[in-house]
Amino acid sequence: MKLKIIVVGILCAGFLAACSDQMNYKEFTQYEKGDVDQSFGRVSAIVTKIYTYLDHDFAKYDGSMLASATDEAEYTYTNNKIYNFINGGLSPVAAMDEQWKNSYKAIQQANLFLNEFQGLTFPENVLDDDYSTNMNQYKHFPYEARALRAYFYFNLVRQYGDVPVFTELMTTDEVNTLTRKPAKEVLQFIISECDDIMEKVPVKWSDIDASLSDVNNAGRVNRMFVLALKARVALYAASPLFNPSNEQELWRTAVAANQAVLNAAEENGYKLMTSYADIWSEKNYQKANNASEVIFAVRLADSNTYEKYNFPAGIEGGKGGNCPTQTLVDAYEMQATGKLWNEEGSGYNPATPYTGRDPRFALTIAINGEQKWPDYNSTNLETYYGGQNGEPVAGATTTGYYLKKLLNRSVTLQSGKENKKLHNWVTFRVGEFYLNYAEAAFKYTGSADMLPSNGKLTARQAINIVRARVTMPELAIGLSADDFWKKYTNERMVELAFESHRFWDVRRWKEADKHFKSIVQMKITKNSDGTFTYTRKTVNRQWNDKLYFFPIPQSERMKNPNLTQNTGY
């Protein structure tokens, strides 16, 4: 298919390499294809536009996050569409988000470049000082586009299961004749794409041209991105949702893929950050002193929207929002013993329920009596009933807690002092891949303590590396399979809280009937002597197995009658 008119859409001046600390976009107009062919800037804009469809979960659903559709959190405003996951309201005509549309737009954009704009020499730019640098980048554009296309196919198959796959540029009429490809085949296609381009994508963009800044290109696909994508996809492909017969070879592949990420991370200066909180700091995408845990982050503009939705109700500008549940609080073990609050010998004291917890607790969750949260709040948080930040204040926490993780505490929402800060959504980080590896090694060997033939760590050793960062006790040798699985899933819930993993993890494990049918809230009352009474309240939620996948949007099925609907919708 030849295009006479190309809509370039947006351009980051000088492509990603010249974007300083964030992407600054300029509007473009329509060009004849022959005009686009002549200019590196206009062709690079086609690739750059693919990036604009990358997903994040900063207030994804009109303020709510995927966490509030899980046992991690509860959204304080019950009219929010996140409740469609909880009350049975999810349907083909209430399809929640733009994932289907945006992913296929990104895929078509990648196909546009791959089908129409390869083999060019850019006559307009031959005399430019940076011509050689730009040509060095251009040679890698095809692999960059394919990596992004593979990522968007993963988002689609994770959310919808079987989906159409195409790698050629198609007209709308052609797209609307496609049928859904089995999810297993889509996942294998993504892995094959990653394998094919792995060695063709640079580890660092400065490797292909010394004038390219690695910091300025930190929001750009590189080999670590491809390794990480393959490893995550391999884990999903082996998981019960996509591997109902538990094919062990898929787990073996997942071990190898996640080990490859850890190997490459070690070789290229990626490692667990010393501080857990630094993972979501403003500059988390920068490899400061070769010590960045972040493999890839979606770089967003300066904003305070996320803080507005999640700072405590009752302080100026705060709306409450996504409030951690007592269910999540209970997942944080006692630091001294490594035991959960209700395990014998844990050391838990109900009079001081938050003392002595896993250090990740205080970095994730704001509690009653919290000081200086956020920085401009001069009074201690009062999340008890009748308190300044508690019910019945509009938007007040229903769970007894407020969110801290991912928020920038230095954002100010006070009138006349309001500010905005840079936000970067972490898509891949090293900590995830230690946990991915642990899961794959355990499922492949059947033991937490057996070294897989294609790995360097046991499952238990991999988890203990993550726990060591926050000085949590090591998991013991000799745990039964059931006990280790409980420890592993709990560790994953804690380490990756509010990073969108819980929503997808429980689905791919097919364990939603165990975790998503209820949450626990903490109702706090203040006594006349200044002490507090803590009362647990269980809140039931609806779960139907159809929710393992989203419905195919009815609007898409009306355009393409070949799209069958997911079971139950």
Coordinates of C-alpha atoms in Angstrom, one line a residue:
M1 CA 0.0 0.0 0.0
K2 CA 1.5 3.3 -1.1
L3 CA 0.5 6.5 0.8
K4 CA 0.2 9.8 -1.0
I5 CA -0.3 11.8 2.2
I6 CA 1.5 11.1 5.5
V7 CA 0.2 12.6 8.7
V8 CA 3.4 12.9 10.7
G9 CA 1.5 14.1 13.8
I10 CA 4.2 15.0 16.4
L11 CA 7.9 15.4 16.5
C12 CA 10.3 15.6 19.3
A13 CA 12.9 18.0 17.9
G14 CA 16.0 16.1 16.8
F15 CA 14.3 12.9 17.7
L16 CA 14.6 11.5 21.3
A17 CA 18.3 12.2 21.5
A18 CA 17.8 16.0 21.7
C19 CA 15.0 16.0 24.2
S20 CA 17.0 17.0 27.3
D21 CA 15.0 15.8 30.4
Q22 CA 11.6 15.3 28.8
M23 CA 9.9 15.0 25.5
N24 CA 8.8 18.3 24.1
Y25 CA 6.5 17.9 21.2
K26 CA 5.7 20.1 18.3
E27 CA 2.7 19.9 16.1
F28 CA 3.2 18.9 12.5
T29 CA 1.0 19.1 9.5
Q30 CA 0.4 16.9 6.5
Y31 CA 3.2 16.0 4.1
E32 CA 3.5 14.3 0.7
K33 CA 5.3 11.0 1.2
G34 CA 8.0 12.3 -1.2
D35 CA 8.6 15.2 1.2
V36 CA 8.8 13.0 4.2
D37 CA 11.4 10.8 2.5
Q38 CA 13.7 13.7 2.1
S39 CA 14.0 14.6 5.8
F40 CA 15.4 12.7 8.7
G41 CA 13.4 14.9 11.1
R42 CA 10.1 14.0 9.5
V43 CA 10.9 10.3 9.3
S44 CA 12.1 10.2 12.8
A45 CA 8.8 11.8 13.9
I46 CA 7.0 8.7 12.6
V47 CA 9.0 6.5 15.0
T48 CA 8.7 9.0 17.8
K49 CA 5.0 9.0 17.5
I50 CA 4.9 5.3 18.5
Y51 CA 6.2 6.2 21.9
T52 CA 3.2 8.5 22.6
Y53 CA 1.0 5.5 22.9
L54 CA 3.0 3.9 25.7
D55 CA 0.9 3.1 28.8
H56 CA 1.2 4.1 32.4
D57 CA -1.0 3.9 35.5
F58 CA -0.8 7.4 36.9
A59 CA -4.5 8.0 37.6
K60 CA -5.4 5.8 34.6
Y61 CA -9.1 5.6 35.1
D62 CA -10.2 9.2 35.8
G63 CA -8.0 9.2 38.9
S64 CA -8.2 5.6 39.9
M65 CA -5.4 3.0 39.3
L66 CA -5.5 -0.7 38.5
A67 CA -4.5 -1.3 42.2
S68 CA -8.0 -0.2 43.2
A69 CA -9.5 -3.1 41.2
T70 CA -7.4 -5.5 43.3
D71 CA -6.9 -6.2 46.9
E72 CA -4.2 -3.6 47.1
A73 CA -6.5 -0.5 47.3
E74 CA -9.9 0.9 47.3
Y75 CA -10.9 4.1 45.4
T76 CA -12.8 6.5 47.6
Y77 CA -15.3 7.7 45.0
T78 CA -17.7 4.9 44.2
N79 CA -18.9 6.5 41.0
N80 CA -15.5 5.9 39.4
K81 CA -15.4 3.4 36.5
I82 CA -12.8 1.3 38.4
Y83 CA -15.8 -0.2 40.2
N84 CA -16.8 -1.9 36.9
F85 CA -14.2 -4.5 37.9
I86 CA -15.7 -4.9 41.3
N87 CA -19.5 -4.8 40.8
G88 CA -19.9 -6.7 37.6
G89 CA -20.3 -3.6 35.4
L90 CA -17.5 -4.4 32.9
S91 CA -19.1 -5.0 29.5
P92 CA -18.3 -4.7 25.8
V93 CA -20.0 -1.3 25.8
A94 CA -18.2 -0.2 28.9
A95 CA -14.7 -1.4 27.9
M96 CA -12.9 0.8 30.4
D97 CA -9.9 2.1 28.4
E98 CA -8.4 2.9 25.1
Q99 CA -5.9 -0.1 25.1
W100 CA -7.3 -1.8 22.0
K101 CA -7.5 1.4 20.0
N102 CA -4.2 2.9 21.1
S103 CA -2.2 -0.3 20.8
Y104 CA -3.4 -0.8 17.2
K105 CA -2.7 2.8 16.4
A106 CA 0.9 2.2 17.7
I107 CA 1.2 -1.0 15.7
Q108 CA 0.0 0.7 12.5
Q109 CA 2.4 3.5 13.1
A110 CA 5.3 1.0 13.4
N111 CA 4.1 -0.8 10.3
L112 CA 4.0 2.6 8.5
F113 CA 7.6 3.1 9.1
L114 CA 8.7 -0.5 8.5
N115 CA 6.7 -0.7 5.2
E116 CA 7.3 2.8 3.8
F117 CA 10.4 4.5 5.1
Q118 CA 13.4 2.2 5.0
G119 CA 16.4 2.5 2.8
L120 CA 16.4 6.3 2.7
T121 CA 19.3 8.7 2.5
F122 CA 17.7 12.1 3.3
P123 CA 19.1 14.4 0.6
E124 CA 17.8 17.5 2.5
N125 CA 20.2 16.7 5.4
V126 CA 23.4 15.5 3.6
L127 CA 25.3 18.7 4.5
D128 CA 24.1 18.9 8.1
D129 CA 26.8 18.5 10.8
D130 CA 24.8 15.7 12.5
Y131 CA 24.1 13.8 9.2
S132 CA 26.3 10.9 10.2
T133 CA 24.8 10.7 13.7
N134 CA 21.3 10.7 12.3
M135 CA 22.1 8.0 9.8
N136 CA 23.6 5.9 12.5
Q137 CA 20.3 6.2 14.4
Y138 CA 18.2 5.7 11.3
K139 CA 19.8 2.3 10.7
H140 CA 18.4 1.1 14.0
F141 CA 14.9 2.6 13.6
P142 CA 13.5 -0.7 12.2
Y143 CA 14.5 -2.7 15.3
E144 CA 13.3 0.0 17.6
A145 CA 9.9 0.0 15.8
R146 CA 9.7 -3.8 15.9
A147 CA 10.4 -3.8 19.7
L148 CA 7.7 -1.3 20.3
R149 CA 5.3 -3.1 18.1
A150 CA 6.0 -6.3 20.1
Y151 CA 5.4 -4.5 23.3
F152 CA 2.0 -3.3 22.2
Y153 CA 1.0 -6.8 21.1
F154 CA 1.9 -8.0 24.6
N155 CA -0.4 -5.3 26.1
L156 CA -3.2 -6.5 23.9
V157 CA -2.8 -10.3 24.5
R158 CA -2.4 -9.7 28.3
Q159 CA -5.7 -7.8 28.3
Y160 CA -7.8 -9.5 25.7
G161 CA -6.3 -13.0 25.1
D162 CA -6.6 -13.9 21.4
V163 CA -6.0 -10.8 19.2
P164 CA -5.4 -10.1 15.5
V165 CA -1.8 -9.9 14.5
F166 CA -0.5 -8.1 11.4
T167 CA 2.9 -6.8 10.4
E168 CA 2.0 -5.1 7.1
L169 CA 0.6 -1.6 6.7
M170 CA -3.2 -2.2 6.1
T171 CA -6.1 -0.1 5.1
T172 CA -9.0 0.2 7.5
D173 CA -11.1 -2.1 5.4
E174 CA -8.3 -4.7 5.4
V175 CA -7.9 -4.5 9.2
N176 CA -11.6 -5.0 9.6
T177 CA -11.4 -8.5 8.0
L178 CA -8.9 -9.9 10.5
T179 CA -9.6 -12.7 12.9
R180 CA -8.2 -13.3 16.4
K181 CA -4.9 -15.3 16.6
P182 CA -4.6 -17.7 19.6
A183 CA -2.9 -16.0 22.6
K184 CA -0.3 -18.7 22.8
E185 CA 0.8 -17.9 19.2
V186 CA 0.8 -14.2 19.8
L187 CA 3.1 -14.6 22.8
Q188 CA 5.4 -16.8 20.8
F189 CA 5.4 -14.2 18.0
I190 CA 6.5 -11.6 20.5
I191 CA 9.3 -13.8 21.8
S192 CA 10.4 -14.6 18.3
E193 CA 10.5 -10.9 17.4
C194 CA 12.6 -10.1 20.5
D195 CA 15.0 -12.9 19.6
D196 CA 15.4 -11.6 16.0
I197 CA 16.2 -8.1 16.9
M198 CA 18.0 -8.6 20.2
E199 CA 21.5 -8.2 18.9
K200 CA 20.5 -5.4 16.5
V201 CA 19.4 -3.0 19.1
P202 CA 22.2 -1.1 21.0
V203 CA 22.7 -1.6 24.7
K204 CA 23.4 2.1 24.9
W205 CA 22.7 4.6 22.2
S206 CA 26.1 6.1 22.7
D207 CA 27.5 2.7 21.4
I208 CA 26.3 3.5 17.9
D209 CA 27.4 7.2 18.0
A210 CA 29.5 8.8 20.7
S211 CA 27.6 12.1 20.3
L212 CA 24.3 10.5 21.5
S213 CA 23.6 11.1 25.2
D214 CA 22.5 8.0 27.1
V215 CA 20.7 10.2 29.6
N216 CA 18.7 12.0 26.9
N217 CA 17.9 8.6 25.3
A218 CA 16.9 6.9 28.5
G219 CA 13.3 7.0 27.4
R220 CA 14.1 5.1 24.3
V221 CA 14.1 1.4 23.5
N222 CA 17.5 -0.4 23.8
R223 CA 18.6 -4.0 24.2
M224 CA 17.7 -4.1 27.9
F225 CA 14.2 -3.2 26.9
V226 CA 14.0 -6.1 24.5
L227 CA 15.5 -8.5 27.0
A228 CA 13.0 -7.4 29.6
L229 CA 10.1 -7.6 27.3
K230 CA 11.0 -11.2 26.2
A231 CA 11.5 -12.2 29.9
R232 CA 8.1 -10.9 31.0
V233 CA 6.3 -12.3 28.0
A234 CA 8.0 -15.7 28.6
L235 CA 6.7 -15.7 32.3
Y236 CA 3.2 -14.9 31.1
A237 CA 3.3 -17.6 28.5
A238 CA 4.2 -20.1 31.1
S239 CA 1.6 -19.0 33.6
P240 CA -1.7 -20.9 34.1
L241 CA -3.9 -18.4 32.3
F242 CA -1.9 -19.0 29.0
N243 CA -0.5 -22.4 29.9
P244 CA -3.4 -24.5 31.3
S245 CA -1.6 -27.8 30.7
N246 CA 1.5 -26.6 32.6
E247 CA 4.0 -27.3 29.8
Q248 CA 7.3 -27.4 31.6
E249 CA 9.3 -26.3 28.6
L250 CA 7.6 -22.9 28.8
W251 CA 8.8 -22.5 32.4
R252 CA 12.3 -23.5 31.3
T253 CA 12.2 -20.8 28.6
A254 CA 11.0 -18.3 31.3
V255 CA 14.0 -19.2 33.5
A256 CA 16.4 -18.6 30.7
A257 CA 14.9 -15.3 29.6
N258 CA 14.8 -13.8 33.0
Q259 CA 18.3 -15.1 33.8
A260 CA 19.4 -13.3 30.5
V261 CA 18.0 -10.0 31.9
L262 CA 19.9 -10.4 35.2
N263 CA 23.1 -11.3 33.3
A264 CA 22.8 -8.2 31.0
A265 CA 21.9 -6.0 34.0
E266 CA 25.1 -7.1 35.8
E267 CA 27.2 -6.6 32.7
N268 CA 25.8 -3.1 32.0
G269 CA 25.6 -1.5 35.4
Y270 CA 21.9 -2.0 36.2
K271 CA 21.3 -3.2 39.7
L272 CA 18.9 -2.8 42.6
M273 CA 19.0 0.8 43.9
T274 CA 20.2 1.1 47.5
S275 CA 17.0 3.1 48.4
Y276 CA 13.7 1.5 47.6
A277 CA 12.1 5.0 47.3
D278 CA 14.6 6.1 44.6
I279 CA 12.9 3.7 42.2
W280 CA 10.1 6.2 41.6
S281 CA 12.1 9.4 42.1
E282 CA 12.0 12.3 39.5
K283 CA 15.3 11.2 37.9
N284 CA 14.7 7.5 38.1
Y285 CA 15.5 7.1 34.4
Q286 CA 19.0 8.3 34.8
K287 CA 21.9 5.9 35.3
A288 CA 23.7 7.8 38.0
N289 CA 27.1 6.3 38.6
N290 CA 26.0 3.1 36.8
A291 CA 23.6 2.3 39.6
S292 CA 20.1 2.5 38.1
E293 CA 17.5 -0.2 38.7
V294 CA 15.2 1.2 36.0
I295 CA 15.5 -0.5 32.7
F296 CA 12.8 1.5 31.0
A297 CA 10.5 4.3 32.2
V298 CA 7.8 6.2 30.3
R299 CA 8.8 9.8 30.6
L300 CA 6.0 12.2 31.2
A301 CA 5.7 15.9 31.5
D302 CA 5.8 17.9 34.7
S303 CA 2.5 17.4 36.5
N304 CA 0.7 17.4 39.9
T305 CA -2.4 15.5 38.7
Y306 CA -1.4 12.3 40.4
E307 CA -0.8 14.0 43.7
K308 CA -4.2 15.8 43.4
Y309 CA -5.9 12.5 43.1
N310 CA -4.1 10.8 45.9
F311 CA -2.9 13.3 48.6
P312 CA -5.1 12.9 51.7
A313 CA -8.6 14.4 51.7
G314 CA -8.8 17.1 54.3
I315 CA -5.6 18.9 53.3
E316 CA -5.6 21.7 50.7
G317 CA -5.9 20.2 47.2
G318 CA -6.0 16.5 48.3
K319 CA -8.9 14.3 47.0
G320 CA -8.1 11.0 48.8
G321 CA -8.2 8.6 45.8
N322 CA -6.5 5.2 45.8
C323 CA -6.3 4.1 49.4
P324 CA -4.2 1.1 50.4
T325 CA -6.2 -1.7 52.0
Q326 CA -5.7 -3.5 55.3
T327 CA -5.2 -6.5 53.1
L328 CA -2.1 -4.9 51.7
V329 CA -0.9 -3.7 55.1
D330 CA -1.2 -7.3 56.4
A331 CA 1.3 -8.4 53.6
Y332 CA 4.1 -6.5 55.2
E333 CA 6.0 -8.8 57.5
M334 CA 7.6 -8.0 60.8
Q335 CA 11.2 -7.0 60.1
A336 CA 12.7 -8.8 63.1
T337 CA 11.2 -12.2 62.4
G338 CA 10.1 -12.2 58.8
K339 CA 6.7 -13.4 59.8
L340 CA 3.3 -12.0 59.0
W341 CA 1.4 -10.2 61.8
N342 CA -0.9 -13.3 62.5
E343 CA 1.9 -15.9 62.5
E344 CA 2.9 -17.3 65.9
G345 CA 6.0 -15.7 67.2
S346 CA 5.9 -12.7 64.7
G347 CA 6.3 -10.1 67.4
Y348 CA 3.2 -8.1 66.3
N349 CA 1.7 -5.8 68.9
P350 CA -1.9 -4.9 68.3
A351 CA -1.5 -1.8 70.4
T352 CA 1.2 -0.5 68.0
P353 CA 0.2 -2.3 64.8
Y354 CA 2.6 -0.5 62.5
T355 CA 5.8 -0.7 64.5
G356 CA 8.6 -3.0 63.4
R357 CA 7.2 -3.7 59.9
D358 CA 9.1 -4.3 56.6
P359 CA 10.7 -0.9 55.7
R360 CA 8.8 -0.9 52.4
F361 CA 5.6 -0.4 54.4
A362 CA 6.5 3.2 55.6
L363 CA 7.6 4.1 52.0
T364 CA 4.3 2.9 50.5
I365 CA 1.5 3.7 53.0
A366 CA 0.6 6.7 55.1
I367 CA -0.9 5.9 58.4
N368 CA -2.9 7.6 61.1
G369 CA -0.6 10.0 62.9
E370 CA 1.8 10.3 59.9
Q371 CA 3.9 13.5 60.1
K372 CA 4.6 15.8 57.2
W373 CA 2.6 13.8 54.6
P374 CA 2.9 15.4 52.2
D375 CA 5.6 18.0 53.0
Y376 CA 3.3 21.0 53.0
N377 CA 0.9 19.4 55.5
S378 CA 1.7 20.9 58.8
T379 CA -0.6 18.6 60.9
N380 CA -0.4 14.9 61.6
L381 CA -2.7 12.7 59.5
E382 CA -6.0 11.9 61.3
T383 CA -7.5 8.9 59.5
Y384 CA -9.8 7.9 62.3
Y385 CA -13.5 8.5 62.1
G386 CA -14.1 12.2 62.8
G387 CA -10.5 13.1 62.2
Q388 CA -9.3 15.8 59.8
N389 CA -8.5 13.2 57.1
G390 CA -11.0 10.5 58.1
E391 CA -14.6 9.7 57.4
P392 CA -17.0 11.4 56.9
V393 CA -14.9 14.0 55.2
A394 CA -15.7 13.9 51.4
G395 CA -13.1 11.7 49.7
A396 CA -11.6 10.5 53.0
T397 CA -10.0 7.1 53.2
T398 CA -12.4 4.2 53.7
T399 CA -9.5 1.8 54.5
G400 CA -7.7 3.8 57.2
Y401 CA -4.7 4.6 55.0
Y402 CA -3.4 6.9 52.2
L403 CA -1.0 6.2 49.4
K404 CA 2.6 7.4 49.5
K405 CA 4.4 5.2 46.9
L406 CA 4.9 6.8 43.4
L407 CA 3.8 10.2 44.8
N408 CA 6.2 13.2 45.0
R409 CA 6.0 14.5 48.5
S410 CA 7.5 17.8 47.5
V411 CA 4.5 18.7 45.3
T412 CA 2.5 21.5 46.8
L413 CA -1.2 22.0 46.1
Q414 CA -1.6 25.1 48.2
S415 CA -3.2 28.1 46.6
G416 CA -0.5 30.5 45.4
K417 CA 2.3 27.9 46.0
E418 CA 1.2 25.1 43.7
N419 CA 4.0 23.4 41.8
K420 CA 4.5 20.5 39.4
K421 CA 7.1 17.8 39.2
L422 CA 8.4 15.4 36.6
H423 CA 6.9 11.9 36.7
N424 CA 8.2 8.7 35.1
W425 CA 6.3 5.5 35.0
V426 CA 8.6 2.5 35.5
T427 CA 7.8 -0.1 32.9
F428 CA 10.7 -2.5 33.6
R429 CA 13.1 -2.6 36.6
V430 CA 15.6 -5.1 37.8
G431 CA 13.7 -6.0 41.0
E432 CA 10.9 -7.4 38.9
F433 CA 13.2 -9.8 37.1
Y434 CA 14.6 -11.3 40.3
L435 CA 11.1 -12.1 41.2
N436 CA 10.2 -13.3 37.7
Y437 CA 13.2 -15.6 37.8
A438 CA 12.3 -16.9 41.2
E439 CA 8.8 -17.8 40.0
A440 CA 10.0 -19.5 36.9
A441 CA 12.8 -21.4 38.7
F442 CA 10.3 -22.7 41.3
K443 CA 7.7 -23.7 38.8
Y444 CA 10.3 -25.4 36.6
T445 CA 12.2 -27.3 39.3
G446 CA 9.3 -27.8 41.8
S447 CA 11.5 -26.6 44.6
A448 CA 12.6 -23.3 46.1
D449 CA 16.1 -24.7 46.8
M450 CA 16.9 -26.5 43.5
L451 CA 19.2 -24.8 41.0
P452 CA 17.6 -25.0 37.5
S453 CA 19.9 -26.3 34.9
N454 CA 19.8 -23.1 32.9
G455 CA 19.9 -20.6 35.8
K456 CA 22.4 -19.3 38.3
L457 CA 20.2 -19.0 41.4
T458 CA 17.6 -21.0 43.2
A459 CA 14.2 -19.4 43.6
R460 CA 14.8 -18.7 47.2
Q461 CA 18.1 -17.1 46.6
A462 CA 16.6 -14.8 44.0
I463 CA 13.9 -13.6 46.4
N464 CA 16.4 -13.1 49.2
I465 CA 18.4 -10.7 47.0
V466 CA 15.3 -8.4 46.8
R467 CA 14.6 -8.8 50.5
A468 CA 18.2 -7.9 51.4
R469 CA 17.8 -4.4 50.0
V470 CA 15.4 -3.5 52.8
T471 CA 17.2 -5.7 55.4
M472 CA 14.4 -8.3 55.6
P473 CA 15.3 -11.8 56.9
E474 CA 16.1 -14.4 54.3
L475 CA 13.5 -17.0 53.5
A476 CA 14.4 -20.3 55.2
I477 CA 15.8 -23.3 53.4
G478 CA 13.4 -26.2 53.0
L479 CA 10.1 -24.5 52.7
S480 CA 7.3 -26.7 51.3
A481 CA 6.0 -25.9 47.9
D482 CA 2.8 -24.4 49.3
D483 CA 4.6 -22.4 51.9
F484 CA 7.1 -21.0 49.4
W485 CA 4.4 -20.1 47.0
K486 CA 2.6 -18.1 49.7
K487 CA 5.9 -16.4 50.6
Y488 CA 6.6 -15.6 46.9
T489 CA 3.2 -14.2 46.0
N490 CA 3.3 -12.1 49.2
E491 CA 6.8 -10.8 48.4
R492 CA 5.7 -9.9 44.9
M493 CA 2.6 -8.0 46.3
V494 CA 4.8 -6.0 48.7
E495 CA 7.8 -5.2 46.4
L496 CA 5.7 -4.3 43.3
A497 CA 2.8 -2.6 45.1
F498 CA 1.0 0.0 43.0
E499 CA 3.1 -0.7 40.0
S500 CA 0.2 -2.5 38.2
H501 CA 1.6 -6.0 38.6
R502 CA -1.0 -7.2 41.1
F503 CA -3.9 -6.7 38.7
W504 CA -2.2 -8.9 36.0
D505 CA -0.3 -11.3 38.3
V506 CA -3.4 -12.7 40.0
R507 CA -5.1 -13.1 36.6
R508 CA -2.2 -15.0 35.0
W509 CA -2.0 -17.2 38.1
K510 CA -5.8 -17.7 37.9
E511 CA -6.1 -17.1 41.6
A512 CA -8.6 -14.3 41.5
D513 CA -11.2 -16.3 43.4
K514 CA -8.7 -16.4 46.3
H515 CA -7.7 -12.8 46.3
F516 CA -10.2 -10.5 44.6
K517 CA -13.5 -11.5 46.3
S518 CA -13.0 -9.3 49.3
I519 CA -10.8 -6.7 50.9
V520 CA -10.2 -5.8 54.5
Q521 CA -10.5 -2.2 55.7
M522 CA -9.3 -0.8 59.0
K523 CA -11.8 1.3 60.9
I524 CA -10.1 3.5 63.5
T525 CA -11.8 5.3 66.3
K526 CA -10.2 7.7 68.8
N527 CA -10.8 7.0 72.5
S528 CA -11.3 9.6 75.2
D529 CA -7.9 8.9 76.6
G530 CA -6.2 9.6 73.2
T531 CA -5.6 6.0 72.3
F532 CA -7.1 4.3 69.3
T533 CA -9.2 1.3 68.6
Y534 CA -8.5 -0.6 65.4
T535 CA -11.4 -2.7 64.0
R536 CA -11.1 -4.8 60.9
K537 CA -14.0 -4.8 58.4
T538 CA -14.3 -7.2 55.5
V539 CA -15.9 -5.9 52.4
N540 CA -17.1 -8.3 49.8
R541 CA -16.5 -7.8 46.1
Q542 CA -17.8 -9.6 43.0
W543 CA -15.6 -11.8 40.9
N544 CA -16.6 -13.7 37.7
D545 CA -14.1 -15.8 35.8
K546 CA -14.9 -13.9 32.6
L547 CA -12.9 -11.0 34.2
Y548 CA -9.6 -12.9 33.5
F549 CA -9.9 -11.1 30.1
F550 CA -11.4 -7.8 29.1
P551 CA -14.3 -7.8 26.7
I552 CA -13.6 -7.0 23.1
P553 CA -15.0 -3.5 22.7
Q554 CA -18.4 -3.6 21.0
S555 CA -17.4 -0.7 18.8
E556 CA -14.6 -2.8 17.3
R557 CA -16.9 -5.8 16.7
M558 CA -19.4 -3.6 14.9
K559 CA -16.6 -2.6 12.5
N560 CA -15.2 -6.1 12.2
P561 CA -17.8 -8.9 12.5
N562 CA -14.9 -11.5 12.4
L563 CA -13.9 -10.5 16.0
T564 CA -15.4 -13.1 18.3
Q565 CA -16.3 -12.0 21.8
N566 CA -14.5 -13.3 25.0
T567 CA -16.4 -15.9 27.0
G568 CA -19.0 -14.5 29.4
Y569 CA -19.6 -11.1 27.8

